[in-house]
XYZ file of C-alpha atoms in Angstrom:
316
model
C -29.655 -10.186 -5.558
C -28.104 -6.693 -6.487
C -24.746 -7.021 -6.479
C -22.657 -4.637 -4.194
C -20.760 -2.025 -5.985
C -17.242 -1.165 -4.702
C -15.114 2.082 -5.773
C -11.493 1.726 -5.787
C -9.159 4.737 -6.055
C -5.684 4.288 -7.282
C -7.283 0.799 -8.615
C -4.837 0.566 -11.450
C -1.946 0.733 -8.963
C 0.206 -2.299 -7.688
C -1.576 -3.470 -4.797
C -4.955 -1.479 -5.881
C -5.433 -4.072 -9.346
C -5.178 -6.785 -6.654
C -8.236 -5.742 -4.878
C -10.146 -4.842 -7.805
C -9.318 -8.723 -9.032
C -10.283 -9.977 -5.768
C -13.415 -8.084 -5.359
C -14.598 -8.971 -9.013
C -13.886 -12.682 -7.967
C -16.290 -12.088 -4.921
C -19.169 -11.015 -7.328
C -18.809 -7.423 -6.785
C -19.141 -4.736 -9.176
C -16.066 -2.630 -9.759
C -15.458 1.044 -10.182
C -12.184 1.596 -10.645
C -10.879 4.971 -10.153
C -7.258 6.262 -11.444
C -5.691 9.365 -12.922
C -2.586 6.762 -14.196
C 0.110 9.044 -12.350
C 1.724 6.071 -11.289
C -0.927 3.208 -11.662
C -0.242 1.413 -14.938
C -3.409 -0.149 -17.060
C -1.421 -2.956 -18.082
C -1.891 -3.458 -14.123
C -5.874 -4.598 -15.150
C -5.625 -4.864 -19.416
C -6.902 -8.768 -17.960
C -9.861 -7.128 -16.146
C -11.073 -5.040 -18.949
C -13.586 -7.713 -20.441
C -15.484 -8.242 -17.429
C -18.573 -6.704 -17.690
C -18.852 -5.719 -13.906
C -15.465 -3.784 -13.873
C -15.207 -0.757 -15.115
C -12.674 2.866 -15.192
C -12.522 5.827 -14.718
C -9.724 8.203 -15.571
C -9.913 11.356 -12.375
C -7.526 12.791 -10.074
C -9.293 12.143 -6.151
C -8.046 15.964 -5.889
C -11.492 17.103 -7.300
C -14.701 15.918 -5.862
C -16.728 12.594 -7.879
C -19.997 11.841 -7.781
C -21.356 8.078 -8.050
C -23.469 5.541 -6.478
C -21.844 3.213 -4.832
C -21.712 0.902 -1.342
C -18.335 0.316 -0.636
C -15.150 2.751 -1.056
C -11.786 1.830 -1.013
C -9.057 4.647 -0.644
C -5.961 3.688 -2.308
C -4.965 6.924 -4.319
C -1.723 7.972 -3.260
C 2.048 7.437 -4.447
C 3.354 5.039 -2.378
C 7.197 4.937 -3.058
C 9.958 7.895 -1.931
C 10.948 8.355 -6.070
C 7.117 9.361 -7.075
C 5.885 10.991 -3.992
C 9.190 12.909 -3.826
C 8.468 14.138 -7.831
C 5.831 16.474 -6.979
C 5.438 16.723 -2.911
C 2.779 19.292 -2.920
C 0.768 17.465 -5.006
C 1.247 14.370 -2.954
C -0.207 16.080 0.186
C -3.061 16.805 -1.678
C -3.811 13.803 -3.166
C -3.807 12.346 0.633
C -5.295 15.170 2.038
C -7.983 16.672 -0.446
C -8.061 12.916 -1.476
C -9.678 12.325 1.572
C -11.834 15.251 2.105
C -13.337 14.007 -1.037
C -13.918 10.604 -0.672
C -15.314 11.064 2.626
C -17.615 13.557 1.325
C -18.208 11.249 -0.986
C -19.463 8.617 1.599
C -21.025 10.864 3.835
C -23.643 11.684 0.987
C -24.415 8.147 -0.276
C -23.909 6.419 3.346
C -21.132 4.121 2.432
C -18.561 2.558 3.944
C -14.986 3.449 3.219
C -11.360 2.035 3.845
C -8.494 4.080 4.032
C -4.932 2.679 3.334
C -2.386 4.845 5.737
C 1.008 3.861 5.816
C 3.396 2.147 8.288
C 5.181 5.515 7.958
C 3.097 6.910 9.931
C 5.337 5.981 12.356
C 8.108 7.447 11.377
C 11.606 6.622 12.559
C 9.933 4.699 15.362
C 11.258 4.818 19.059
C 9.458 1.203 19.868
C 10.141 -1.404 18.329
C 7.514 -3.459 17.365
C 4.977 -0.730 16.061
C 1.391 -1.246 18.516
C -0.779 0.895 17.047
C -1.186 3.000 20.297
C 2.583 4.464 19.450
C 2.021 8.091 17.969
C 5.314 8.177 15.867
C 8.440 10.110 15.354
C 7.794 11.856 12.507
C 10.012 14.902 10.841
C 7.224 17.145 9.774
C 9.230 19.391 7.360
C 11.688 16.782 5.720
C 11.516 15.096 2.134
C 9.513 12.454 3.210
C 6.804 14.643 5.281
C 4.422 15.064 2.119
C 4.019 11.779 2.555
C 4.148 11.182 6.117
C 2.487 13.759 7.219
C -0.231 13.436 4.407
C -1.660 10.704 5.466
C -1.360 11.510 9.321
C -3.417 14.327 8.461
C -6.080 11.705 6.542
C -6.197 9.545 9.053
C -7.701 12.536 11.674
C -9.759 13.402 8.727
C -11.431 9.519 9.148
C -11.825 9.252 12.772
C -13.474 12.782 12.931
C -15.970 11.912 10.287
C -16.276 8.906 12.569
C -17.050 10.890 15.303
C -18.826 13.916 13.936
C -21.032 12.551 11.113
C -20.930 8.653 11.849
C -19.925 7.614 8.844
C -18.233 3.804 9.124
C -14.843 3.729 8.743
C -11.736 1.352 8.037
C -8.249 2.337 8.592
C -5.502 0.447 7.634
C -2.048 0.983 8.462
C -0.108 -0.867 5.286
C 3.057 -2.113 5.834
C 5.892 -2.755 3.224
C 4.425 -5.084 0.418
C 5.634 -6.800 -2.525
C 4.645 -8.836 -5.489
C 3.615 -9.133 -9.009
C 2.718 -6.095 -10.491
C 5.034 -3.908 -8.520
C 6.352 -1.241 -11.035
C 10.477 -1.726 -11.855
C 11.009 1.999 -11.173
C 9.768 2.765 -8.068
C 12.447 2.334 -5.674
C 11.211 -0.049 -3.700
C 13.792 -2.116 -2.120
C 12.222 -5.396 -3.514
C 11.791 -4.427 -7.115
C 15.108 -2.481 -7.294
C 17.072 -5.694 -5.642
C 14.860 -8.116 -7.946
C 15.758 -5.905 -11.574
C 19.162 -5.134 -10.424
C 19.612 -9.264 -9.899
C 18.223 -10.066 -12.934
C 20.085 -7.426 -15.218
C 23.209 -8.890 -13.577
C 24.112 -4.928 -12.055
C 25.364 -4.337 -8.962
C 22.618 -4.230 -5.872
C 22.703 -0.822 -4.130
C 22.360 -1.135 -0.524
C 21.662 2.417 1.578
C 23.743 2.729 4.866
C 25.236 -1.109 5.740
C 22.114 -2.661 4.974
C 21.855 -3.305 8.807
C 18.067 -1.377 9.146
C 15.536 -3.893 9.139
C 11.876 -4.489 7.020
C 9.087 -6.495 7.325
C 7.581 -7.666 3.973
C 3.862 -8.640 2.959
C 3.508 -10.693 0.153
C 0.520 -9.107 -2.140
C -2.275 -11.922 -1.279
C -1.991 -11.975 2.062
C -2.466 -8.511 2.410
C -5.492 -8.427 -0.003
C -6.727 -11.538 2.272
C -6.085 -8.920 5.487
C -7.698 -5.376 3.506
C -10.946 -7.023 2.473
C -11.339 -8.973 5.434
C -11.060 -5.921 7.752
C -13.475 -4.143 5.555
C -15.683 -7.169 5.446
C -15.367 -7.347 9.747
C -18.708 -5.826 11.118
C -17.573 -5.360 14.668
C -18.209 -2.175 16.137
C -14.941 -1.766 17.452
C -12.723 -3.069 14.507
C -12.514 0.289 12.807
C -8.583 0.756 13.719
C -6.042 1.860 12.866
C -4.419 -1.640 12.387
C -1.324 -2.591 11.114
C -1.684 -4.923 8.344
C 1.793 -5.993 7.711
C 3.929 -8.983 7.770
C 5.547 -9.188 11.723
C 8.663 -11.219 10.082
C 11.716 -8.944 10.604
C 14.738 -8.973 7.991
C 17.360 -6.769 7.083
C 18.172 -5.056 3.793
C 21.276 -7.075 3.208
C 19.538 -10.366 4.278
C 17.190 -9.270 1.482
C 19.976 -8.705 -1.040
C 21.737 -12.108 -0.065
C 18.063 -13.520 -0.632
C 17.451 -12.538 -3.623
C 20.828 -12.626 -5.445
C 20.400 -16.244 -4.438
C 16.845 -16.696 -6.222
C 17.657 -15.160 -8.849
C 21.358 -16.912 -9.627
C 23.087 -13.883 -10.380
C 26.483 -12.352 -10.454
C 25.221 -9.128 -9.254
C 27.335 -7.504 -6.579
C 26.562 -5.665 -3.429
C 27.552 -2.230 -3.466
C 26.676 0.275 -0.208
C 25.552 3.932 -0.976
C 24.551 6.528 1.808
C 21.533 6.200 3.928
C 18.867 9.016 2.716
C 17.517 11.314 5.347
C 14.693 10.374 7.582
C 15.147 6.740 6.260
C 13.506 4.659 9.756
C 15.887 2.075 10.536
C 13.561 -0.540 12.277
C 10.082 -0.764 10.491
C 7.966 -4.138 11.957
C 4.216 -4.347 12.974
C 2.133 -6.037 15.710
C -0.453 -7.414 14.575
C -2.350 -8.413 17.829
C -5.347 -6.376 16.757
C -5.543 -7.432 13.472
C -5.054 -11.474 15.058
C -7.561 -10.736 17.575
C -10.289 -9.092 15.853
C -10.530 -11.336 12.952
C -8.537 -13.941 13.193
C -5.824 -12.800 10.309
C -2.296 -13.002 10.066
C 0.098 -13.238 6.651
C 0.987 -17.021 5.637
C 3.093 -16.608 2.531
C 6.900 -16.639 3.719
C 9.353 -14.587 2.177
C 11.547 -17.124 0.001
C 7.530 -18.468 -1.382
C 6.476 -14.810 -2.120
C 9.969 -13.499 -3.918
C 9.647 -16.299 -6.204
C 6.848 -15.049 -8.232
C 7.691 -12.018 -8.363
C 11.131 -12.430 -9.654
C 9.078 -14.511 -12.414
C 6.878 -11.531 -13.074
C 10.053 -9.164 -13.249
C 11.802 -11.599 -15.444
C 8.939 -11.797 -18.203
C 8.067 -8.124 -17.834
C 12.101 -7.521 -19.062
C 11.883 -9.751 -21.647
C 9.006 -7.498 -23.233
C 10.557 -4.039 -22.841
């Protein structure tokens, strides 16, 4: 049989060299797609040999033409520090991104996932997110290119849904963690886990007291490809794919300061603007429709990636 072949944008990123793996593992053939602004290639250097996976180096901000059956929409900086470095450009990679891809299925009659954000709910006013809530979003503040970028991609979707019938996946991805995470970033999780293992203090925004849920890597790979691979009619979201367990930023510090064994202290800075202050999913949708929900616990999933942090500093 003729294998399937699967384009990944933004497939040398963090949680985008996870799919690629996993999709390689399910005997598909790989495109990936990255123009290395933040992805990394040491992110899939163990990939590289397979004869099924293969790269290309383009920015989604200009059209690309190949053959494939499956498209998965990852290209996008996902953390405040990089899609703060050049917000215009962010905007357009989510926005002209899209218009690309899209076009991109339309013509060849694909299938295509988008990953959207949990912060497409803003600062949220309800508390779990349902995906029925339309958000409290700041449309003109730092975070908007962002924000507001992939708002904007997600009507782009559900009106070539509705115009051209093109099938469509949205996902709205909440926070996530794991190996391959980059150290700069400013993620909470990889700036607590460095900041433990250098021994330096841990800087917590505000008093630490607004809460996250966090998705370890796998099981949100296990949720992504499973919604892509669902072929109900209805199960074309949005839906939250996130971890429902709620914790707080200084429960996070306390956790991993204690994983780690380190000295590090806990030192409070101001909260940046339009930081939300609650951020947790329901995932009824994504429990009812096929049957998923995240089983890696916190304490399990922090492990390995303090391991991958710790032999990652050892080499630089």
């Amino acid at each position: 049989m003729k294998k399937k072949r699967v384009l990944v944008t933004g497939g040398s990123g963090f949680l985008g060299s996870h799919i690629c793996e996993r999709l390689l593992g399910m005997g598909r053939e790989v495109i990936c797609v990255d123009n290395f602004f933040t992805g990394r290639k040491d992110n899939i250097l163990h990939l590289m040999d397979n004869p099924f996976f293969e790269i290309i180096r383009h920015d989604v901000t200009f059209p690309l033409y190949v053959e494939v059956d499956e498209i998965y929409n990852l290209a996008c900086p996902a953390s405040p520090i990089h899609y703060q470095h050049d917000p215009v450009q962010t905007t357009k990679t989510s926005v002209h991104g899209a218009i690309n891809m899209l076009g991109l299925a339309k013509r060849i009659r694909a299938k295509i996932f988008q990953a959207s954000t949990s912060e497409v709910y803003g600062d949220p006013e309800i508390h779990p997110q349902t995906e029925g809530y339309w958000g409290n979003v700041n449309p003109i503040g730092i975070r908007s290119c962002y924000d507001e970028g992939k708002r904007c991609a997600e009507t782009l979707f559900f009106d070539y849904n509705r115009q051209h019938d093109l099938r469509i996946k949205v996902g709205r991805i909440f926070n996530t963690y794991g190996p391959r995470m980059a150290m700069d970033d400013g993620r909470v999780v990889s700036n607590f886990v460095v900041q433990a293992l250098r021994g330096e203090d841990i800087t917590v925004y505000g008093k630490g007291e607004q809460t996250r849920s966090f998705c370890y890597v796998d099981d949100m790979v296990d949720g992504i490809i499973g919604f892509m691979e669902n072929t109900l009619d209805d199960c074309i979201g949005p839906m939250n794919l996130g971890n429902p367990g709620e914790f707080t930023i200084l429960e996070l510090a306390k956790t991993i300061i204690e994983l780690v064994g380190s000295k590090s202290r806990i030192v409070f800075r101001e909260l940046p603007l339009d930081d939300p202050m609650q951020r947790k999913p329901d995932i009824t949708f994504a429990k009812r429709s096929m049957n998923w929900e995240p089983k890696v616990p916190l304490r399990d999933g922090l492990a390995p990636t303090v391991e991958y942090f710790d032999n990652y500093l050892k080499k630089i």
